[in-house]
PDB file of C-alpha atoms in Angstrom:
ATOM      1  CA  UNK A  29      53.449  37.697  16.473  1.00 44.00           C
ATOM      2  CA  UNK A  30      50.386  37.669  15.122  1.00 43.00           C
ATOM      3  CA  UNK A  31      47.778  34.962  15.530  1.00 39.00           C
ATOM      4  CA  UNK A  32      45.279  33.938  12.763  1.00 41.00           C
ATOM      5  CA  UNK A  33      41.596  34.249  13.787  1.00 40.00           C
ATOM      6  CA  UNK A  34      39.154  31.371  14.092  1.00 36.00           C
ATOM      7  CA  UNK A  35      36.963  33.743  12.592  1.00 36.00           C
ATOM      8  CA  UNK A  36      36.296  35.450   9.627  1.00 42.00           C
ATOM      9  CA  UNK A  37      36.795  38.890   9.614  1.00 44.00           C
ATOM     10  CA  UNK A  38      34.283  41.828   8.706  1.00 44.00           C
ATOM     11  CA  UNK A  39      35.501  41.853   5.422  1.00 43.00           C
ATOM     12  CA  UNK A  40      35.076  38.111   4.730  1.00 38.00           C
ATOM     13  CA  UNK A  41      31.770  38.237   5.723  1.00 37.00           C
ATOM     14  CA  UNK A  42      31.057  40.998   2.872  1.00 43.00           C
ATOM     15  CA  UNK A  43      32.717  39.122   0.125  1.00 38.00           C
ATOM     16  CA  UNK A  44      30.761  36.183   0.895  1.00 36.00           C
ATOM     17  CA  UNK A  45      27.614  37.934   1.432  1.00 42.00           C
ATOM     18  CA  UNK A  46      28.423  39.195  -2.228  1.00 41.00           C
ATOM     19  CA  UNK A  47      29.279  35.732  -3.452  1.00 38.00           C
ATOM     20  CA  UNK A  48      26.556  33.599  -2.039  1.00 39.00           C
ATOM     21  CA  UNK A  49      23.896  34.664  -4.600  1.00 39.00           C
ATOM     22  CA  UNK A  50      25.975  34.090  -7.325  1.00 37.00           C
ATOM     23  CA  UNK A  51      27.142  30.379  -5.858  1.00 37.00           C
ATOM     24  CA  UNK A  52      23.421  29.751  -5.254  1.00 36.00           C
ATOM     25  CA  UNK A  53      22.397  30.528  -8.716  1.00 37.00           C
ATOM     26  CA  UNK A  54      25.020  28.483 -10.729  1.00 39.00           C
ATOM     27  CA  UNK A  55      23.478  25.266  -7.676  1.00 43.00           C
ATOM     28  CA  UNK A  56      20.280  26.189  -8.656  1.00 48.00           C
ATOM     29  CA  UNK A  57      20.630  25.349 -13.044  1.00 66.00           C
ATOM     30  CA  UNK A  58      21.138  27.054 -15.766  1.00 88.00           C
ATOM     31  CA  UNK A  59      17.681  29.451 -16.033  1.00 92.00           C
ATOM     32  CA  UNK A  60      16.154  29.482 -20.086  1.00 92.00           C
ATOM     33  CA  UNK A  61      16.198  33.447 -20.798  1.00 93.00           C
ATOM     34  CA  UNK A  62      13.040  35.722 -21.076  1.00 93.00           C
ATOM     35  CA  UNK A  63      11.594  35.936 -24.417  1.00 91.00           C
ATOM     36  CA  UNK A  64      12.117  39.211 -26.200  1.00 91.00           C
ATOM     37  CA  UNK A  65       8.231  39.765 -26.357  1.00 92.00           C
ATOM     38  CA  UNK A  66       6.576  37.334 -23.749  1.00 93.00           C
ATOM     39  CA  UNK A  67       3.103  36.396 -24.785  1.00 95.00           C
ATOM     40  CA  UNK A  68       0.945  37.868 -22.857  1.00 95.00           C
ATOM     41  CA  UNK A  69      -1.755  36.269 -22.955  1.00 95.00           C
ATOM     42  CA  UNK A  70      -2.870  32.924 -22.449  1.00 96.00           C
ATOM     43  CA  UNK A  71      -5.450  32.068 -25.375  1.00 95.00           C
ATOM     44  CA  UNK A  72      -3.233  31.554 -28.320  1.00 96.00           C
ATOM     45  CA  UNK A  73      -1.120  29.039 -26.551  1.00 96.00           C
ATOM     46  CA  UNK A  74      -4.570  27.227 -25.244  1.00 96.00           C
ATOM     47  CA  UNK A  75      -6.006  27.308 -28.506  1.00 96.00           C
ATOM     48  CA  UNK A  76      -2.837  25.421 -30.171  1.00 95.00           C
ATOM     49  CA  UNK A  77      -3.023  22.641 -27.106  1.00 95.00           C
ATOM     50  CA  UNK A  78      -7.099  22.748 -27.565  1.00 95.00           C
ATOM     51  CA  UNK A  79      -6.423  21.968 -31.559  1.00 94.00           C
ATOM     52  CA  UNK A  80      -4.110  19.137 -31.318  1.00 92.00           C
ATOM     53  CA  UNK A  81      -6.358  17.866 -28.434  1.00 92.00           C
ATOM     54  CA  UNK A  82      -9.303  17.756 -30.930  1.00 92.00           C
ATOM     55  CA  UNK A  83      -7.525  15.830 -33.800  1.00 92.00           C
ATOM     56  CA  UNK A  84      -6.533  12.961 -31.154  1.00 93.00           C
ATOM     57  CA  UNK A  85      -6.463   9.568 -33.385  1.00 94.00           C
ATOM     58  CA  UNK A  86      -5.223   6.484 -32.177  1.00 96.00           C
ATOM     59  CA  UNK A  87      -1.874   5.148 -31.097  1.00 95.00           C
ATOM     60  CA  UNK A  88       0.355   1.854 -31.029  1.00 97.00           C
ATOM     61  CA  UNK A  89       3.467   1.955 -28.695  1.00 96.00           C
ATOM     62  CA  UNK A  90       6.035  -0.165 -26.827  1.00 96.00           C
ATOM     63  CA  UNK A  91       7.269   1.057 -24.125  1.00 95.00           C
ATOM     64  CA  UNK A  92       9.306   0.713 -20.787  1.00 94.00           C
ATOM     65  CA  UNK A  93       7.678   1.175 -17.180  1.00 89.00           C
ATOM     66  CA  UNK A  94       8.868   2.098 -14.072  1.00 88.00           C
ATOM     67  CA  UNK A  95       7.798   3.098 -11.051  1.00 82.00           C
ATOM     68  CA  UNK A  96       5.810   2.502  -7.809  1.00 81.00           C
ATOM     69  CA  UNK A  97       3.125   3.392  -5.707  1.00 75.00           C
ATOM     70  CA  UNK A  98       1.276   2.323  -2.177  1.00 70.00           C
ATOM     71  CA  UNK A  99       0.381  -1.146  -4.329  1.00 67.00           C
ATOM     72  CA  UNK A 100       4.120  -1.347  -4.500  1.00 71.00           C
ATOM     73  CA  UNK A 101       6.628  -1.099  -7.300  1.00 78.00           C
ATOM     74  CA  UNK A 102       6.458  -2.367 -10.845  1.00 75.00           C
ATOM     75  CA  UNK A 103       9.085  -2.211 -13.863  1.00 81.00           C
ATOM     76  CA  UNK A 104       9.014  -3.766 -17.070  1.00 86.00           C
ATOM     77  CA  UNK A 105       7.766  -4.044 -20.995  1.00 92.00           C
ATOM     78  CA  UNK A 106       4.325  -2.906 -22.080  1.00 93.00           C
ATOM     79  CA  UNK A 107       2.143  -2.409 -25.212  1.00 95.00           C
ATOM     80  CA  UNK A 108       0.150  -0.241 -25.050  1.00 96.00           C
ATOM     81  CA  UNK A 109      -3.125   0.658 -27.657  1.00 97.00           C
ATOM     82  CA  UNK A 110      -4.832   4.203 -27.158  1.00 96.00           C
ATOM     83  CA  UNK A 111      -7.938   5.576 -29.059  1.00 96.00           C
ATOM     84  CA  UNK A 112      -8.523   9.136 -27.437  1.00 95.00           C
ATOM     85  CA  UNK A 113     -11.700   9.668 -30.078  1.00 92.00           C
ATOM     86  CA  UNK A 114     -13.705   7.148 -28.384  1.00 93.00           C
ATOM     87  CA  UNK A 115     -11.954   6.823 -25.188  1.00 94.00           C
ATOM     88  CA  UNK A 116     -10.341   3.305 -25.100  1.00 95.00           C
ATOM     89  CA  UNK A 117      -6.994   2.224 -23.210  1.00 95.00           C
ATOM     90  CA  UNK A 118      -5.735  -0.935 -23.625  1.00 95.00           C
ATOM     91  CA  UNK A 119      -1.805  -2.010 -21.821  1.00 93.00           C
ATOM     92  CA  UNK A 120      -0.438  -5.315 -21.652  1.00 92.00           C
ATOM     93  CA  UNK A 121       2.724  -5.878 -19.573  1.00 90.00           C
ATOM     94  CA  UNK A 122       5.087  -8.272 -20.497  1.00 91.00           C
ATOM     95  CA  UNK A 123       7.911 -10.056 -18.911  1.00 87.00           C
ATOM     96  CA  UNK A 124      11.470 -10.509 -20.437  1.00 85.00           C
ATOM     97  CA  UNK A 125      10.199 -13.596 -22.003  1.00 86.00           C
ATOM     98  CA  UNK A 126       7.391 -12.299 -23.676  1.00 85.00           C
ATOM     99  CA  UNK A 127       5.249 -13.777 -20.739  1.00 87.00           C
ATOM    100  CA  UNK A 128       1.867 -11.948 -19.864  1.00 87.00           C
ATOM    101  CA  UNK A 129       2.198 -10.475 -16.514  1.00 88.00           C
ATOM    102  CA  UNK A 130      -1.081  -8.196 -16.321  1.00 87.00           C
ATOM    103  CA  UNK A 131      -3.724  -6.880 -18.391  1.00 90.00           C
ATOM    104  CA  UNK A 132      -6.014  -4.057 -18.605  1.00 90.00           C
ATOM    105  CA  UNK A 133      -8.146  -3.223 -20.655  1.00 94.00           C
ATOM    106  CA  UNK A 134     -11.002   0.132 -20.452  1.00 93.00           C
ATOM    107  CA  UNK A 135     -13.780   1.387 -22.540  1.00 94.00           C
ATOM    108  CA  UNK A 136     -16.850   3.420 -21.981  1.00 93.00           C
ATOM    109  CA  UNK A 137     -18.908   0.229 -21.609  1.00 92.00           C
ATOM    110  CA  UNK A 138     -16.371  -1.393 -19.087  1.00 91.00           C
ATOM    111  CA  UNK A 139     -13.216  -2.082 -17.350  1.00 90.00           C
ATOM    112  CA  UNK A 140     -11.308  -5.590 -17.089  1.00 91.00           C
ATOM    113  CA  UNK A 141      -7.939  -6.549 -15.204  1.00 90.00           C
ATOM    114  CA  UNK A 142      -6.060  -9.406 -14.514  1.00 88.00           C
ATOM    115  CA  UNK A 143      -2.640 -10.090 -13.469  1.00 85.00           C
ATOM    116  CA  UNK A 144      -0.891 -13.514 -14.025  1.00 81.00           C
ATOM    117  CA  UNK A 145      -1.373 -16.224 -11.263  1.00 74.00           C
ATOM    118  CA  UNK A 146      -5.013 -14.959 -10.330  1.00 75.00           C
ATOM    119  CA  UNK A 147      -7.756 -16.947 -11.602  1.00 80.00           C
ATOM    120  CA  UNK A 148      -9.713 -14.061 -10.555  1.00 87.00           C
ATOM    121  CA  UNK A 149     -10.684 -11.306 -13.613  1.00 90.00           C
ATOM    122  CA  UNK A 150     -11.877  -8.260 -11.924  1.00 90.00           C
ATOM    123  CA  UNK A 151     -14.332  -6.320 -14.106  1.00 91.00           C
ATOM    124  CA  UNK A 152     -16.541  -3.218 -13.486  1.00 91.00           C
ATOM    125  CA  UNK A 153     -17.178   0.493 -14.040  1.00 92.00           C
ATOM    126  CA  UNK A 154     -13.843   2.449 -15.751  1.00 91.00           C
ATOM    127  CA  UNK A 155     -13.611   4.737 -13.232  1.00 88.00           C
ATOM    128  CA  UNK A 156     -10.641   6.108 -11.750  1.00 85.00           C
ATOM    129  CA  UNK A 157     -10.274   3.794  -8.633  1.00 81.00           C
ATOM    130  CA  UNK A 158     -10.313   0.387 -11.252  1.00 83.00           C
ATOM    131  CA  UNK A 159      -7.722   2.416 -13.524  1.00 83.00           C
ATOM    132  CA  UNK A 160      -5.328   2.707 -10.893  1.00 78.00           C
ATOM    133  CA  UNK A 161      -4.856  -1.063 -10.395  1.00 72.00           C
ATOM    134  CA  UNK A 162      -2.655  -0.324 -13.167  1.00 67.00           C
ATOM    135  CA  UNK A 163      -2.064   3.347 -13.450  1.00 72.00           C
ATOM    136  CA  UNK A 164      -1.833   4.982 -10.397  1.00 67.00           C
ATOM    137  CA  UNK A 165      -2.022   8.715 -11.740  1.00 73.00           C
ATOM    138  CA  UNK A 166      -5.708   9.037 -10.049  1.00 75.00           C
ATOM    139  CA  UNK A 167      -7.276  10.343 -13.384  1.00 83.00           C
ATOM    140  CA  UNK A 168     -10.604   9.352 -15.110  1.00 87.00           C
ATOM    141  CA  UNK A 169     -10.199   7.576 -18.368  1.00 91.00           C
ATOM    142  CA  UNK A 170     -10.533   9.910 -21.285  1.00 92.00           C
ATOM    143  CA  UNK A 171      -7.371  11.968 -19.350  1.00 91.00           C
ATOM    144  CA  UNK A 172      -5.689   8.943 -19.005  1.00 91.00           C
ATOM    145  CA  UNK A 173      -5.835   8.348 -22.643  1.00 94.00           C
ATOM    146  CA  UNK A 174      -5.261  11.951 -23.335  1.00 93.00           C
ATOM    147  CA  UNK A 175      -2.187  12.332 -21.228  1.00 93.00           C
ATOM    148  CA  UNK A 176      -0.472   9.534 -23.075  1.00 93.00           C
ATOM    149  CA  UNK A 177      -0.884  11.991 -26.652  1.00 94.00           C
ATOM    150  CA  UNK A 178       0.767  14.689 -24.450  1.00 94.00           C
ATOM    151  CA  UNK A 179      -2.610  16.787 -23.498  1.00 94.00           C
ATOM    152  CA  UNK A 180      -3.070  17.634 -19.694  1.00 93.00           C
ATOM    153  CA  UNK A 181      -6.128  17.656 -17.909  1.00 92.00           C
ATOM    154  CA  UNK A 182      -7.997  21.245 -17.602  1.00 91.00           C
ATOM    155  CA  UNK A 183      -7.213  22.788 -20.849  1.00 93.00           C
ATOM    156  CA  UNK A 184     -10.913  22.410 -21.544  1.00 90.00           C
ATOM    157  CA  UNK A 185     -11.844  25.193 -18.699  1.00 91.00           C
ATOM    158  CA  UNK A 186     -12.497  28.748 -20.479  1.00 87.00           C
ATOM    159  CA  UNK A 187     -11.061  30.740 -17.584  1.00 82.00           C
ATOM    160  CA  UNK A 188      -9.496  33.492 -16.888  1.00 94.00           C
ATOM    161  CA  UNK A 189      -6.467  32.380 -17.016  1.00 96.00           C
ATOM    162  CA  UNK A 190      -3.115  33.653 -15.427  1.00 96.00           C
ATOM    163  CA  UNK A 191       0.131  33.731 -17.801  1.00 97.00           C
ATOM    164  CA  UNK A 192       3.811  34.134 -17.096  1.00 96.00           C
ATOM    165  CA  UNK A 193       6.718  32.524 -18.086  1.00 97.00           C
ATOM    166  CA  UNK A 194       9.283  29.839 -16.137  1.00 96.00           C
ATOM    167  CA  UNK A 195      12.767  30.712 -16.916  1.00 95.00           C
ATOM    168  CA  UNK A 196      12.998  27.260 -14.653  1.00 95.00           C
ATOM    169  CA  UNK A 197      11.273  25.128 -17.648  1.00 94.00           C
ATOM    170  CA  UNK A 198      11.786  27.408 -20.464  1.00 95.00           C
ATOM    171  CA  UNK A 199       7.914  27.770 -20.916  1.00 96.00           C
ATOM    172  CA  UNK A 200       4.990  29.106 -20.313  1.00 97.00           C
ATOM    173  CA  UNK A 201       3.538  29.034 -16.904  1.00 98.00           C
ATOM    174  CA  UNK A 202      -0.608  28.886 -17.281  1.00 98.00           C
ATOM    175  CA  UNK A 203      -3.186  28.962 -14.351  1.00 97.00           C
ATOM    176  CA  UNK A 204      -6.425  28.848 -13.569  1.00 96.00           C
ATOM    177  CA  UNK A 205      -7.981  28.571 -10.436  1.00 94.00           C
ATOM    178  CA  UNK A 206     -11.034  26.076 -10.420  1.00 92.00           C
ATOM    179  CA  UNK A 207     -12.310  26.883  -7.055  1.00 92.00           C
ATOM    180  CA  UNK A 208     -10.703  29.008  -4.682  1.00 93.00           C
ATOM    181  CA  UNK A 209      -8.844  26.333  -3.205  1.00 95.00           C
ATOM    182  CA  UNK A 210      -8.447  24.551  -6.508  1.00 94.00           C
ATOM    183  CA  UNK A 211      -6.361  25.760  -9.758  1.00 95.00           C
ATOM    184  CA  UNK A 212      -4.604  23.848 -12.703  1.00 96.00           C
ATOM    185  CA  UNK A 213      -1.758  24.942 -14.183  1.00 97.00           C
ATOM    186  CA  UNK A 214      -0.300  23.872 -17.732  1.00 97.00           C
ATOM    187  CA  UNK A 215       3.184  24.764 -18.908  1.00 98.00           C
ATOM    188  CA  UNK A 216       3.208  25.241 -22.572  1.00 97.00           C
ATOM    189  CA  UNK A 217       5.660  26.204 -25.034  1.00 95.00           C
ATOM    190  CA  UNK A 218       5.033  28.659 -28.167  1.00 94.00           C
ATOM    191  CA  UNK A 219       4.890  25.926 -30.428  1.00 92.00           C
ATOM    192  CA  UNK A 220       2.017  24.579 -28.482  1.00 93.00           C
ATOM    193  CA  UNK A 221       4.092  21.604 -27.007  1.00 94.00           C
ATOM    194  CA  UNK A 222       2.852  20.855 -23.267  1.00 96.00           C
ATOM    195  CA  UNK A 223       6.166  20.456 -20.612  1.00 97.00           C
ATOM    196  CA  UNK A 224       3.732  19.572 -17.925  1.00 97.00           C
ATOM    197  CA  UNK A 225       0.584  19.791 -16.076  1.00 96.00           C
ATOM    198  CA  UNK A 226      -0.201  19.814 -12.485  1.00 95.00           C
ATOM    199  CA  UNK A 227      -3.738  20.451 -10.396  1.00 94.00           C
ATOM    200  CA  UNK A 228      -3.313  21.769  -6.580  1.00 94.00           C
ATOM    201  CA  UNK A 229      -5.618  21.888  -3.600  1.00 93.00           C
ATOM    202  CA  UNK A 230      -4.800  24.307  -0.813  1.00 94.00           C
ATOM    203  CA  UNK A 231      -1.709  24.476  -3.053  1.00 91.00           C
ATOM    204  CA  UNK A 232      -0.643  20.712  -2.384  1.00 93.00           C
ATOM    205  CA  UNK A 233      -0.204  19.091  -5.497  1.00 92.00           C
ATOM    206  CA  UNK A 234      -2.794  16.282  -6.242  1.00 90.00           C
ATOM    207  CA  UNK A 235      -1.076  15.316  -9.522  1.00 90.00           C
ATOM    208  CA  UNK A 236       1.405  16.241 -12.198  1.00 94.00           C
ATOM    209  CA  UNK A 237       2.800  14.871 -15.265  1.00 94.00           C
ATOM    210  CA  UNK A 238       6.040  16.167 -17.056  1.00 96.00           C
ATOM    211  CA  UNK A 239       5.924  15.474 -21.031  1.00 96.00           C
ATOM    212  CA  UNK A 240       9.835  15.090 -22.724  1.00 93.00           C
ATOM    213  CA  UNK A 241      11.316  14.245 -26.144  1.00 92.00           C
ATOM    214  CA  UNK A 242       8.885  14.940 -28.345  1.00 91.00           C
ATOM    215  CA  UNK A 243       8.839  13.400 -32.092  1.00 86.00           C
ATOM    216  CA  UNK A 244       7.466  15.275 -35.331  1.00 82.00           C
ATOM    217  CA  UNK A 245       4.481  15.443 -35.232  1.00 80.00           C
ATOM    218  CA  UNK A 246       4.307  16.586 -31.018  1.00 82.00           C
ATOM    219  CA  UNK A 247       3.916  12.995 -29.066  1.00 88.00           C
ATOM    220  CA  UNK A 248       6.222  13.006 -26.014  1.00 93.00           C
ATOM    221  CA  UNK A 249       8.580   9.822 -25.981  1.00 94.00           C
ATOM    222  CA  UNK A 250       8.584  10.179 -22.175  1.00 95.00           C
ATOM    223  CA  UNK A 251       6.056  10.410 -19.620  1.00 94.00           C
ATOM    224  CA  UNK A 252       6.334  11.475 -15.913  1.00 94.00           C
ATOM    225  CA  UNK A 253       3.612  11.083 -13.449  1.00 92.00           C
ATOM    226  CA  UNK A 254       2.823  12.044  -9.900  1.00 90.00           C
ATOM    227  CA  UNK A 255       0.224  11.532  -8.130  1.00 85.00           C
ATOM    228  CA  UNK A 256      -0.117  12.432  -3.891  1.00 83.00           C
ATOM    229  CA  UNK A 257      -2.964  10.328  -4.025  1.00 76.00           C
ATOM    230  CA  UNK A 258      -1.460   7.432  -4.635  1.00 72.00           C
ATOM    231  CA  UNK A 259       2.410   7.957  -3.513  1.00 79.00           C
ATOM    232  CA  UNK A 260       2.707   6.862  -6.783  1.00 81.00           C
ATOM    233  CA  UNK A 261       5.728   7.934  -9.249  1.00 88.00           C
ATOM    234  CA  UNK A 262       5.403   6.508 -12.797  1.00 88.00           C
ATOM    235  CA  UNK A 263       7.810   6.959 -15.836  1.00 92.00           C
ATOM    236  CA  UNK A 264       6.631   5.642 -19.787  1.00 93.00           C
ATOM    237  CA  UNK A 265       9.805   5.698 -22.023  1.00 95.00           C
ATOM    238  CA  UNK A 266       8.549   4.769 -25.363  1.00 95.00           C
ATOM    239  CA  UNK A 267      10.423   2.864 -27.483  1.00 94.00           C
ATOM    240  CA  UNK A 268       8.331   2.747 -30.541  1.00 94.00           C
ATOM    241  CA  UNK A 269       5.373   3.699 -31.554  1.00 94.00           C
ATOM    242  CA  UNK A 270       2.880   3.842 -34.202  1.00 94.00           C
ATOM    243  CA  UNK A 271       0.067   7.198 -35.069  1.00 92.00           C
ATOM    244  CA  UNK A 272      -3.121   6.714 -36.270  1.00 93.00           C
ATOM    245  CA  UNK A 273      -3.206   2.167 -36.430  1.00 94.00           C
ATOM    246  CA  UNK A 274      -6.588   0.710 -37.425  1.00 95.00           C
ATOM    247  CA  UNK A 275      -7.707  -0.664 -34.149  1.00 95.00           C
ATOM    248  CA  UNK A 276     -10.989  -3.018 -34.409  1.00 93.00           C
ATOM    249  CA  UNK A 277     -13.150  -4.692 -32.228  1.00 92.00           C
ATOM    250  CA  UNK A 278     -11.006  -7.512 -31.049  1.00 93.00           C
ATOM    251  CA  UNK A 279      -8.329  -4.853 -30.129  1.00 93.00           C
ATOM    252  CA  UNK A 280     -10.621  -3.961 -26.673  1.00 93.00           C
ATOM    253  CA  UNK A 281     -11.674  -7.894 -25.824  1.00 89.00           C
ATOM    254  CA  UNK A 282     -10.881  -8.360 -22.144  1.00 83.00           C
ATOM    255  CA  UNK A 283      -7.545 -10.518 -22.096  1.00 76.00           C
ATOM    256  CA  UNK A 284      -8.765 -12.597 -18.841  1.00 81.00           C
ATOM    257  CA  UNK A 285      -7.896 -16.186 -18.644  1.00 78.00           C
ATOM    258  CA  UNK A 286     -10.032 -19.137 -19.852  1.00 79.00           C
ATOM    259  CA  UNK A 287     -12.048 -19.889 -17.038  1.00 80.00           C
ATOM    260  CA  UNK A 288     -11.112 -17.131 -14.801  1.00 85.00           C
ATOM    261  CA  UNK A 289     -14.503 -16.280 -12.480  1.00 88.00           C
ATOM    262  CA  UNK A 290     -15.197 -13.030 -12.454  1.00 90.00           C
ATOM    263  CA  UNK A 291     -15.282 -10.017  -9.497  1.00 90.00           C
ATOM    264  CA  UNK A 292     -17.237  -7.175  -9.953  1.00 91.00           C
ATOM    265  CA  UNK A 293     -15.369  -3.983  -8.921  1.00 88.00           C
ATOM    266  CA  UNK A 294     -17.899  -1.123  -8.029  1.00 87.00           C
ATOM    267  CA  UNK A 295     -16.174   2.582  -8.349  1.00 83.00           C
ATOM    268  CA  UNK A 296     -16.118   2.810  -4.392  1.00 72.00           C
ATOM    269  CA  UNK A 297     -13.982  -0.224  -3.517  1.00 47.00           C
ATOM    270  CA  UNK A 298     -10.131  -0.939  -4.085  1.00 45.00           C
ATOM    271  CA  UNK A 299      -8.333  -4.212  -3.184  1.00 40.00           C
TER     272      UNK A 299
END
């Protein structure tokens, strides 16, 4: 009689040596197909992200915020106000009850933040140590601002620049190396719309953002940030959001409590 074998034969080993591949690739996602003529090279595509990035007005948005960081974890409502032309950020965050949780608010001329219970307004220097008492992406203000249109840092550099295309993200892959143990990459589509942008040192990411559901006129309605720095992980879903508001003076007036003292925050020092 015969006995069945613990072990596969010869031949089983060859059909699943044969099948593996295929089993791995339907794991791994379905892959966007090649373009019939890849672009191939990577000047058009910057000059479309470089035009939108020049034409940056203002913005109006509500939005939901999630995520967390080595300061911990934070989820909730905020408003937020942008004006990339002259570099201002203002977000609010809110509890259910419409309640003021925290505040920040950065400009050129300064940077002011306050969080509910504190009696203590911290003010100083926008740089991007204050800016991540809020946003912990590690980036300087005007990308902050920038990255909330959908524009990456490092589309500004003139070059060269490597170009192929990710069948992974359906777009194309751009890179250029800042030092030799520095590049940014962006990941842009033909119709100029930015999927994400990432910078690397000794090719460990520093930071990268992901840009999703885009409305008419190219604004993403999501926003996903990393940033190694940090730990951080921070997702903007926005839930409405108005292009091009009239934003005045009173728009930017720090939102710190009546009779709050006041803590100067130099660039070099994070509570």
């Amino acid at each position: 009689m015969d006995v069945p074998s613990r072990f596969p034969t010869s031949r089983a080993i060859a059909v699943l040596k044969c099948l593996l591949p295929l089993l791995l690739a339907g794991c791994a996602g379905t892959l966007h197909p090649m373009p019939q003529s890849p672009v191939q090279d990577a000047s058009p595509l910057l000059a479309l992200v470089r035009a939108r990035a020049d034409h940056l007005g203002t913005m109006a948005a509500e939005a939901r915020l999630s995520g967390r960081s080595d300061r911990g974890r934070a989820q909730g409502r905020v408003s937020i106000l942008a004006d990339a032309s002259s570099q201002r950020l203002r977000i609010d965050a809110w509890t259910p009850t419409d309640d003021l949780v925290a505040a920040l608010v950065a400009t050129p001329e300064g940077f002011h933040y306050f969080e509910r219970g504190d009696r203590i307004c911290l003010t100083g220097p926008s740089c991007r140590d204050n800016l991540r008492l809020l946003l912990p992406l590690g980036l300087d203000l005007a990308d902050a601002v920038r990255a909330l249109f959908g524009v990456p840092p490092g589309i500004e550099h003139d070059g060269p620049w490597e170009i192929d295309f990710d069948r992974r993200l359906g777009a194309y892959r751009l890179q250029h190396a800042l030092t030799p143990t520095q590049v940014v990459r962006v990941w842009v589509r033909e119709d100029g719309r930015v999927l994400r942008g990432e910078r690397r040192t000794n090719d460990r990411l520093e930071y990268r953002m992901d840009f999703g559901s885009f409305d008419r006129v190219g604004a993403p309605g999501q926003i996903e940030f990393q940033s190694a720095r940090d730990q951080a992980q921070v997702q903007i879903r926005i839930r409405e959001r108005e292009d091009n508001p009239t934003l005045g003076p009173e728009d930017w007036e720090p939102a710190c409590p009546r009779g709050a003292s006041i803590r100067w925050m130099p660039c070099e020092e994070t509570p």
